[in-house]
């Protein structure tokens, strides 16, 4: 257990840079049983309990906003079982996403959710936020890959749901995944393994206008092709990537889209040809097709390095997470630019375009209060615009503390009351991660 | 409202033929608002409320076992919206599965869940049981196709969850789907629409041994091919189909498997060839490949008519619903045969083999008490064998009243307690469909 101020300061923030909150103590359990004991102890002393994995949350999901004990799941990092025949793996919550990916390399199977944080984030954190990633378009978000969970409820009892493909009884997996630690502390996860695709085709299309890029994305889906990924980068993020890594990307293009298809080899070339045609129809000035595995990796690298490169543009930044119906992408990207101009906040964009999931990155200097205030204001406005466009304020990062004030814009009082009742059922005293997700308490 | 004995008798059973229970009254609301009023009224008078769609439940899910008011959703049968661009439809709970399928014909999209009851069953009923079907193998069960729900909770309040692809807040869709009316009465459903595949290849393989058939099924999946469907029929059910419809099926074959692949045209022939090779490796004596749409329909017809044909074999029958890991299929089918012999109950089998979902059909005469008792005993034993084999007692029909006694074999006390607490959160007085799903009350 850590309790000295110098130790605790490490746990007062996560990857969400706007708010901070220091815990009273930090514990490092090694088993579900120990987590249950911590919860029971905290109950006896009326102390909040905040579960935390790698702390990569972008919405303040693991900030101990009301103080209390932070339960680090990072010591629970054993891969307990890999069962290829039944296509499942059992892991402790602190196993890194990449650790599981590496353990599966060469087996012909993989764990499909691939958040950009996958080198650092834990499977437990992926479950808490129902994480997505570039390949969500074809393979779905984390909940589609969770077969079962072991978790500690608010009263310290241990429950196990699954792992079966067809659950009998009430399916608690769905409500636990994405509940951000407000219902239970997930300690063990049974995940579905996905067969590796036989082959890939990866392309990079360069557009002179953002609208052309988003229209191409819509048309590709409309043509019945479901790419594994369609990732959009706008001019601002391309400039940052280029300054950092010199890939030779064109600085005058308004949008670059990385498109990948995968599956059985037969048919891939035909699909690729169709995608190239659609991009050309929308005036793509270049569609580069990776001819080798190396080229494929290079095309992906420029996307995967994008967020890291933003550090060169600004001392601080906040990655927002909004989602709109795919057909509203042109609209939301135009509005994001307008909102940035209005508040004098520079905003660059990456987007899981195929899902309608935008990640505007707001640049500011956290030492300048006025800049922080304007960034927060611009962030709220663009999320409100997502709601008005028929979308939502998070596709994959969660509500955390950051967006809790927007919940009553998304849900009617009766809907929030039903959620609060479910929380009360599993976390009766609201001691598990209080002040997150639901506005009530 | 119906309340005379002669009217009520119609509602005392569903497609589960072993138990009966007569309601005190039957009401036919036209709107969510009216359903909410019924629930509030029943609360005031402490009367149970049992929602019912088409009554095709095979587990007694809509039997009013404690009396009360049956709420028929069949008057709520409007398709409210079909939005192809955003790939969703909004329907009232009483819309028939087939009615939606027909409304979508020619649009290029369809609603993927296709339970064998689809001509009669309602979307609300599909949601209540989280229904599957032959195409579940590739396309998933009902919950994978539900984007949002409107529902009346136990206190008469109306909640709406979704329809968004990436829900913020607690995702109540997952726990409501499959909850068999014990949490809420679902009145409106937003469903995902699936693009029609560009093309199909449909095959019928004939095996001399059941083990060969199930091994072929496992090997096809193991080869990385995910067929849209793999449906197994054993010798007993083939005899029934043949007696009824004279398709010319071989009466000496131990198993027939109907296999369908679908998707983009390019690649289908190669996949088909691979499947044929695997079937041959497992000594299939014939693999018929449908060359025309007519032939495809004929191959499907022999599977789809199977359950109906059972009526020729026996005055009464009960379709069981068990699921095991796919690799345990040979074992469970052998054990089902042994259990039938032991109790002197004739059992024939259809199975969604690709999912490990078996549907043993137990034949008996309901006028003969001894036969009924032996059928019930054999049914329980084969479900226990599914549990012992690492499976579950329902893949798609639900727990209903039939399997409630098995819940404590599937779940630990803490798990059942967590489910009961969630039920209490949404259905506090347990007046919605009492005596179903959860053993407590």
mmCIF file of N, CA and C in Angstrom, chain A residues 306-389:
data_model
loop_
_atom_site.group_PDB
_atom_site.id
_atom_site.type_symbol
_atom_site.label_atom_id
_atom_site.label_comp_id
_atom_site.label_asym_id
_atom_site.label_seq_id
_atom_site.Cartn_x
_atom_site.Cartn_y
_atom_site.Cartn_z
ATOM 1 N N UNK A 306 0.015 9.323 -34.963
ATOM 2 C CA UNK A 306 -0.597 10.651 -35.071
ATOM 3 C C UNK A 306 -0.758 11.338 -33.722
ATOM 4 N N UNK A 307 -1.365 10.645 -32.755
ATOM 5 C CA UNK A 307 -1.647 11.307 -31.491
ATOM 6 C C UNK A 307 -0.347 11.674 -30.771
ATOM 7 N N UNK A 308 0.631 10.776 -30.825
ATOM 8 C CA UNK A 308 1.916 11.074 -30.205
ATOM 9 C C UNK A 308 2.560 12.320 -30.794
ATOM 10 N N UNK A 309 2.369 12.515 -32.111
ATOM 11 C CA UNK A 309 3.007 13.645 -32.788
ATOM 12 C C UNK A 309 2.425 14.980 -32.355
ATOM 13 N N UNK A 310 1.198 14.942 -31.792
ATOM 14 C CA UNK A 310 0.538 16.187 -31.404
ATOM 15 C C UNK A 310 1.338 16.924 -30.332
ATOM 16 N N UNK A 311 2.089 16.183 -29.531
ATOM 17 C CA UNK A 311 2.926 16.802 -28.507
ATOM 18 C C UNK A 311 3.857 17.878 -29.073
ATOM 19 N N UNK A 312 4.201 17.763 -30.355
ATOM 20 C CA UNK A 312 5.068 18.766 -30.977
ATOM 21 C C UNK A 312 4.333 20.063 -31.255
ATOM 22 N N UNK A 313 3.005 19.978 -31.326
ATOM 23 C CA UNK A 313 2.234 21.152 -31.729
ATOM 24 C C UNK A 313 1.891 22.047 -30.550
ATOM 25 N N UNK A 314 1.873 21.458 -29.348
ATOM 26 C CA UNK A 314 1.279 22.195 -28.235
ATOM 27 C C UNK A 314 1.725 21.569 -26.916
ATOM 28 N N UNK A 315 1.891 22.365 -25.863
ATOM 29 C CA UNK A 315 2.303 21.788 -24.579
ATOM 30 C C UNK A 315 1.252 20.858 -23.982
ATOM 31 N N UNK A 316 -0.044 21.139 -24.212
ATOM 32 C CA UNK A 316 -1.091 20.262 -23.683
ATOM 33 C C UNK A 316 -2.117 20.018 -24.788
ATOM 34 N N UNK A 317 -2.824 18.906 -24.656
ATOM 35 C CA UNK A 317 -3.923 18.690 -25.590
ATOM 36 C C UNK A 317 -4.944 17.778 -24.944
ATOM 37 N N UNK A 318 -6.146 17.829 -25.461
ATOM 38 C CA UNK A 318 -7.232 17.001 -24.950
ATOM 39 C C UNK A 318 -7.872 16.324 -26.157
ATOM 40 N N UNK A 319 -7.916 15.003 -26.118
ATOM 41 C CA UNK A 319 -8.520 14.264 -27.234
ATOM 42 C C UNK A 319 -9.995 14.067 -26.943
ATOM 43 N N UNK A 320 -10.835 14.657 -27.745
ATOM 44 C CA UNK A 320 -12.261 14.464 -27.543
ATOM 45 C C UNK A 320 -12.743 13.201 -28.263
ATOM 46 N N UNK A 321 -13.959 12.805 -27.947
ATOM 47 C CA UNK A 321 -14.491 11.526 -28.414
ATOM 48 C C UNK A 321 -15.968 11.721 -28.670
ATOM 49 N N UNK A 322 -16.322 11.934 -29.920
ATOM 50 C CA UNK A 322 -17.734 12.100 -30.253
ATOM 51 C C UNK A 322 -18.108 11.134 -31.352
ATOM 52 N N UNK A 323 -19.401 10.901 -31.494
ATOM 53 C CA UNK A 323 -19.834 9.981 -32.545
ATOM 54 C C UNK A 323 -21.120 10.523 -33.159
ATOM 55 N N UNK A 324 -21.210 10.410 -34.463
ATOM 56 C CA UNK A 324 -22.411 10.844 -35.197
ATOM 57 C C UNK A 324 -22.751 9.763 -36.213
ATOM 58 N N UNK A 325 -24.007 9.757 -36.697
ATOM 59 C CA UNK A 325 -24.293 8.836 -37.801
ATOM 60 C C UNK A 325 -23.289 9.111 -38.927
ATOM 61 N N UNK A 326 -22.786 8.062 -39.536
ATOM 62 C CA UNK A 326 -21.711 8.217 -40.524
ATOM 63 C C UNK A 326 -22.042 9.259 -41.588
ATOM 64 N N UNK A 327 -23.321 9.305 -41.954
ATOM 65 C CA UNK A 327 -23.722 10.249 -42.998
ATOM 66 C C UNK A 327 -23.599 11.706 -42.545
ATOM 67 N N UNK A 328 -23.412 11.934 -41.242
ATOM 68 C CA UNK A 328 -23.294 13.309 -40.732
ATOM 69 C C UNK A 328 -21.831 13.721 -40.542
ATOM 70 N N UNK A 329 -20.898 12.882 -40.961
ATOM 71 C CA UNK A 329 -19.474 13.215 -40.793
ATOM 72 C C UNK A 329 -19.071 14.536 -41.447
ATOM 73 N N UNK A 330 -19.478 14.776 -42.710
ATOM 74 C CA UNK A 330 -19.073 16.043 -43.331
ATOM 75 C C UNK A 330 -19.536 17.228 -42.480
ATOM 76 N N UNK A 331 -20.783 17.156 -42.016
ATOM 77 C CA UNK A 331 -21.338 18.223 -41.183
ATOM 78 C C UNK A 331 -20.534 18.416 -39.900
ATOM 79 N N UNK A 332 -20.275 17.338 -39.176
ATOM 80 C CA UNK A 332 -19.643 17.516 -37.856
ATOM 81 C C UNK A 332 -18.214 18.029 -38.014
ATOM 82 N N UNK A 333 -17.503 17.588 -39.044
ATOM 83 C CA UNK A 333 -16.124 18.070 -39.206
ATOM 84 C C UNK A 333 -16.116 19.561 -39.573
ATOM 85 N N UNK A 334 -17.078 19.990 -40.372
ATOM 86 C CA UNK A 334 -17.193 21.434 -40.661
ATOM 87 C C UNK A 334 -17.472 22.219 -39.386
ATOM 88 N N UNK A 335 -18.404 21.699 -38.580
ATOM 89 C CA UNK A 335 -18.789 22.412 -37.351
ATOM 90 C C UNK A 335 -17.631 22.442 -36.348
ATOM 91 N N UNK A 336 -16.872 21.356 -36.260
ATOM 92 C CA UNK A 336 -15.719 21.346 -35.346
ATOM 93 C C UNK A 336 -14.748 22.470 -35.722
ATOM 94 N N UNK A 337 -14.503 22.641 -37.013
ATOM 95 C CA UNK A 337 -13.591 23.705 -37.455
ATOM 96 C C UNK A 337 -14.142 25.081 -37.074
ATOM 97 N N UNK A 338 -15.451 25.253 -37.269
ATOM 98 C CA UNK A 338 -16.069 26.548 -36.926
ATOM 99 C C UNK A 338 -15.964 26.831 -35.430
ATOM 100 N N UNK A 339 -16.229 25.807 -34.634
ATOM 101 C CA UNK A 339 -16.185 25.975 -33.171
ATOM 102 C C UNK A 339 -14.762 26.326 -32.727
ATOM 103 N N UNK A 340 -13.785 25.679 -33.321
ATOM 104 C CA UNK A 340 -12.392 26.000 -33.007
ATOM 105 C C UNK A 340 -12.076 27.462 -33.311
ATOM 106 N N UNK A 341 -12.506 27.893 -34.510
ATOM 107 C CA UNK A 341 -12.233 29.293 -34.894
ATOM 108 C C UNK A 341 -12.915 30.251 -33.928
ATOM 109 N N UNK A 342 -14.171 29.933 -33.585
ATOM 110 C CA UNK A 342 -14.943 30.817 -32.703
ATOM 111 C C UNK A 342 -14.237 31.029 -31.370
ATOM 112 N N UNK A 343 -13.657 29.965 -30.812
ATOM 113 C CA UNK A 343 -13.048 30.075 -29.487
ATOM 114 C C UNK A 343 -11.538 30.299 -29.552
ATOM 115 N N UNK A 344 -11.012 30.431 -30.757
ATOM 116 C CA UNK A 344 -9.569 30.614 -30.877
ATOM 117 C C UNK A 344 -8.784 29.413 -30.343
ATOM 118 N N UNK A 345 -9.339 28.216 -30.573
ATOM 119 C CA UNK A 345 -8.659 26.991 -30.128
ATOM 120 C C UNK A 345 -8.270 26.200 -31.375
ATOM 121 N N UNK A 346 -7.009 25.833 -31.471
ATOM 122 C CA UNK A 346 -6.603 25.033 -32.619
ATOM 123 C C UNK A 346 -7.072 23.592 -32.409
ATOM 124 N N UNK A 347 -7.736 23.056 -33.406
ATOM 125 C CA UNK A 347 -8.252 21.679 -33.314
ATOM 126 C C UNK A 347 -7.774 20.897 -34.537
ATOM 127 N N UNK A 348 -7.155 19.757 -34.298
ATOM 128 C CA UNK A 348 -6.803 18.860 -35.397
ATOM 129 C C UNK A 348 -7.598 17.565 -35.194
ATOM 130 N N UNK A 349 -7.778 16.805 -36.268
ATOM 131 C CA UNK A 349 -8.699 15.668 -36.188
ATOM 132 C C UNK A 349 -8.119 14.348 -36.670
ATOM 133 N N UNK A 350 -8.327 13.323 -35.875
ATOM 134 C CA UNK A 350 -8.278 11.966 -36.397
ATOM 135 C C UNK A 350 -9.686 11.410 -36.199
ATOM 136 N N UNK A 351 -10.057 10.433 -37.002
ATOM 137 C CA UNK A 351 -11.413 9.882 -36.874
ATOM 138 C C UNK A 351 -11.433 8.439 -37.333
ATOM 139 N N UNK A 352 -12.156 7.604 -36.551
ATOM 140 C CA UNK A 352 -12.511 6.273 -37.052
ATOM 141 C C UNK A 352 -13.717 6.511 -37.976
ATOM 142 N N UNK A 353 -13.428 6.950 -39.195
ATOM 143 C CA UNK A 353 -14.462 7.527 -40.042
ATOM 144 C C UNK A 353 -15.563 6.526 -40.378
ATOM 145 N N UNK A 354 -15.210 5.285 -40.540
ATOM 146 C CA UNK A 354 -16.202 4.284 -40.890
ATOM 147 C C UNK A 354 -17.288 4.130 -39.839
ATOM 148 N N UNK A 355 -16.945 4.433 -38.589
ATOM 149 C CA UNK A 355 -17.908 4.358 -37.477
ATOM 150 C C UNK A 355 -18.568 5.687 -37.169
ATOM 151 N N UNK A 356 -18.197 6.755 -37.862
ATOM 152 C CA UNK A 356 -18.708 8.072 -37.499
ATOM 153 C C UNK A 356 -18.125 8.571 -36.186
ATOM 154 N N UNK A 357 -16.984 8.006 -35.788
ATOM 155 C CA UNK A 357 -16.381 8.340 -34.498
ATOM 156 C C UNK A 357 -15.254 9.360 -34.714
ATOM 157 N N UNK A 358 -15.472 10.588 -34.233
ATOM 158 C CA UNK A 358 -14.473 11.644 -34.423
ATOM 159 C C UNK A 358 -13.652 11.831 -33.155
ATOM 160 N N UNK A 359 -12.386 12.114 -33.333
ATOM 161 C CA UNK A 359 -11.497 12.431 -32.216
ATOM 162 C C UNK A 359 -10.828 13.782 -32.458
ATOM 163 N N UNK A 360 -11.583 14.870 -32.250
ATOM 164 C CA UNK A 360 -10.957 16.180 -32.379
ATOM 165 C C UNK A 360 -9.930 16.331 -31.253
ATOM 166 N N UNK A 361 -8.755 16.824 -31.570
ATOM 167 C CA UNK A 361 -7.721 17.021 -30.561
ATOM 168 C C UNK A 361 -7.572 18.527 -30.352
ATOM 169 N N UNK A 362 -7.912 18.979 -29.156
ATOM 170 C CA UNK A 362 -7.877 20.411 -28.852
ATOM 171 C C UNK A 362 -6.522 20.752 -28.252
ATOM 172 N N UNK A 363 -5.867 21.751 -28.815
ATOM 173 C CA UNK A 363 -4.518 22.115 -28.386
ATOM 174 C C UNK A 363 -4.572 23.337 -27.480
ATOM 175 N N UNK A 364 -3.850 23.267 -26.371
ATOM 176 C CA UNK A 364 -3.821 24.414 -25.456
ATOM 177 C C UNK A 364 -2.590 24.298 -24.565
ATOM 178 N N UNK A 365 -2.429 25.302 -23.732
ATOM 179 C CA UNK A 365 -1.324 25.299 -22.773
ATOM 180 C C UNK A 365 -1.944 25.285 -21.377
ATOM 181 N N UNK A 366 -1.730 24.211 -20.637
ATOM 182 C CA UNK A 366 -2.467 24.080 -19.368
ATOM 183 C C UNK A 366 -2.032 25.099 -18.325
ATOM 184 N N UNK A 367 -0.920 25.807 -18.576
ATOM 185 C CA UNK A 367 -0.484 26.852 -17.639
ATOM 186 C C UNK A 367 -1.276 28.147 -17.839
ATOM 187 N N UNK A 368 -2.013 28.208 -18.958
ATOM 188 C CA UNK A 368 -2.760 29.427 -19.278
ATOM 189 C C UNK A 368 -4.245 29.173 -19.037
ATOM 190 N N UNK A 369 -4.757 29.744 -17.933
ATOM 191 C CA UNK A 369 -6.141 29.467 -17.531
ATOM 192 C C UNK A 369 -7.156 29.814 -18.594
ATOM 193 N N UNK A 370 -6.913 30.923 -19.272
ATOM 194 C CA UNK A 370 -7.849 31.346 -20.306
ATOM 195 C C UNK A 370 -7.893 30.313 -21.438
ATOM 196 N N UNK A 371 -6.734 29.823 -21.828
ATOM 197 C CA UNK A 371 -6.700 28.793 -22.886
ATOM 198 C C UNK A 371 -7.426 27.520 -22.446
ATOM 199 N N UNK A 372 -7.211 27.141 -21.191
ATOM 200 C CA UNK A 372 -7.885 25.942 -20.681
ATOM 201 C C UNK A 372 -9.398 26.134 -20.746
ATOM 202 N N UNK A 373 -9.849 27.305 -20.283
ATOM 203 C CA UNK A 373 -11.288 27.579 -20.263
ATOM 204 C C UNK A 373 -11.869 27.540 -21.679
ATOM 205 N N UNK A 374 -11.135 28.110 -22.636
ATOM 206 C CA UNK A 374 -11.650 28.127 -24.008
ATOM 207 C C UNK A 374 -11.655 26.718 -24.613
ATOM 208 N N UNK A 375 -10.653 25.927 -24.268
ATOM 209 C CA UNK A 375 -10.614 24.545 -24.772
ATOM 210 C C UNK A 375 -11.786 23.737 -24.200
ATOM 211 N N UNK A 376 -12.050 23.914 -22.908
ATOM 212 C CA UNK A 376 -13.176 23.201 -22.280
ATOM 213 C C UNK A 376 -14.487 23.611 -22.951
ATOM 214 N N UNK A 377 -14.637 24.933 -23.179
ATOM 215 C CA UNK A 377 -15.850 25.447 -23.794
ATOM 216 C C UNK A 377 -16.015 24.892 -25.223
ATOM 217 N N UNK A 378 -14.943 24.928 -25.978
ATOM 218 C CA UNK A 378 -15.002 24.414 -27.359
ATOM 219 C C UNK A 378 -15.313 22.917 -27.350
ATOM 220 N N UNK A 379 -14.701 22.195 -26.410
ATOM 221 C CA UNK A 379 -14.951 20.755 -26.303
ATOM 222 C C UNK A 379 -16.421 20.478 -26.023
ATOM 223 N N UNK A 380 -17.002 21.216 -25.067
ATOM 224 C CA UNK A 380 -18.416 21.022 -24.761
ATOM 225 C C UNK A 380 -19.301 21.338 -25.956
ATOM 226 N N UNK A 381 -18.957 22.418 -26.655
ATOM 227 C CA UNK A 381 -19.798 22.801 -27.804
ATOM 228 C C UNK A 381 -19.764 21.757 -28.897
ATOM 229 N N UNK A 382 -18.584 21.192 -29.117
ATOM 230 C CA UNK A 382 -18.565 20.209 -30.206
ATOM 231 C C UNK A 382 -19.282 18.921 -29.818
ATOM 232 N N UNK A 383 -19.275 18.608 -28.518
ATOM 233 C CA UNK A 383 -20.037 17.430 -28.085
ATOM 234 C C UNK A 383 -21.544 17.694 -28.196
ATOM 235 N N UNK A 384 -21.949 18.916 -27.844
ATOM 236 C CA UNK A 384 -23.376 19.256 -27.997
ATOM 237 C C UNK A 384 -23.785 19.150 -29.466
ATOM 238 N N UNK A 385 -22.878 19.532 -30.334
ATOM 239 C CA UNK A 385 -23.171 19.436 -31.767
ATOM 240 C C UNK A 385 -23.312 17.961 -32.184
ATOM 241 N N UNK A 386 -22.492 17.085 -31.583
ATOM 242 C CA UNK A 386 -22.652 15.645 -31.862
ATOM 243 C C UNK A 386 -24.042 15.166 -31.449
ATOM 244 N N UNK A 387 -24.498 15.616 -30.264
ATOM 245 C CA UNK A 387 -25.838 15.223 -29.804
ATOM 246 C C UNK A 387 -26.897 15.726 -30.776
ATOM 247 N N UNK A 388 -26.789 17.026 -31.150
ATOM 248 C CA UNK A 388 -27.775 17.593 -32.083
ATOM 249 C C UNK A 388 -27.765 16.863 -33.420
ATOM 250 N N UNK A 389 -26.636 16.282 -33.776
ATOM 251 C CA UNK A 389 -26.530 15.583 -35.064
ATOM 252 C C UNK A 389 -26.990 14.128 -34.958
#
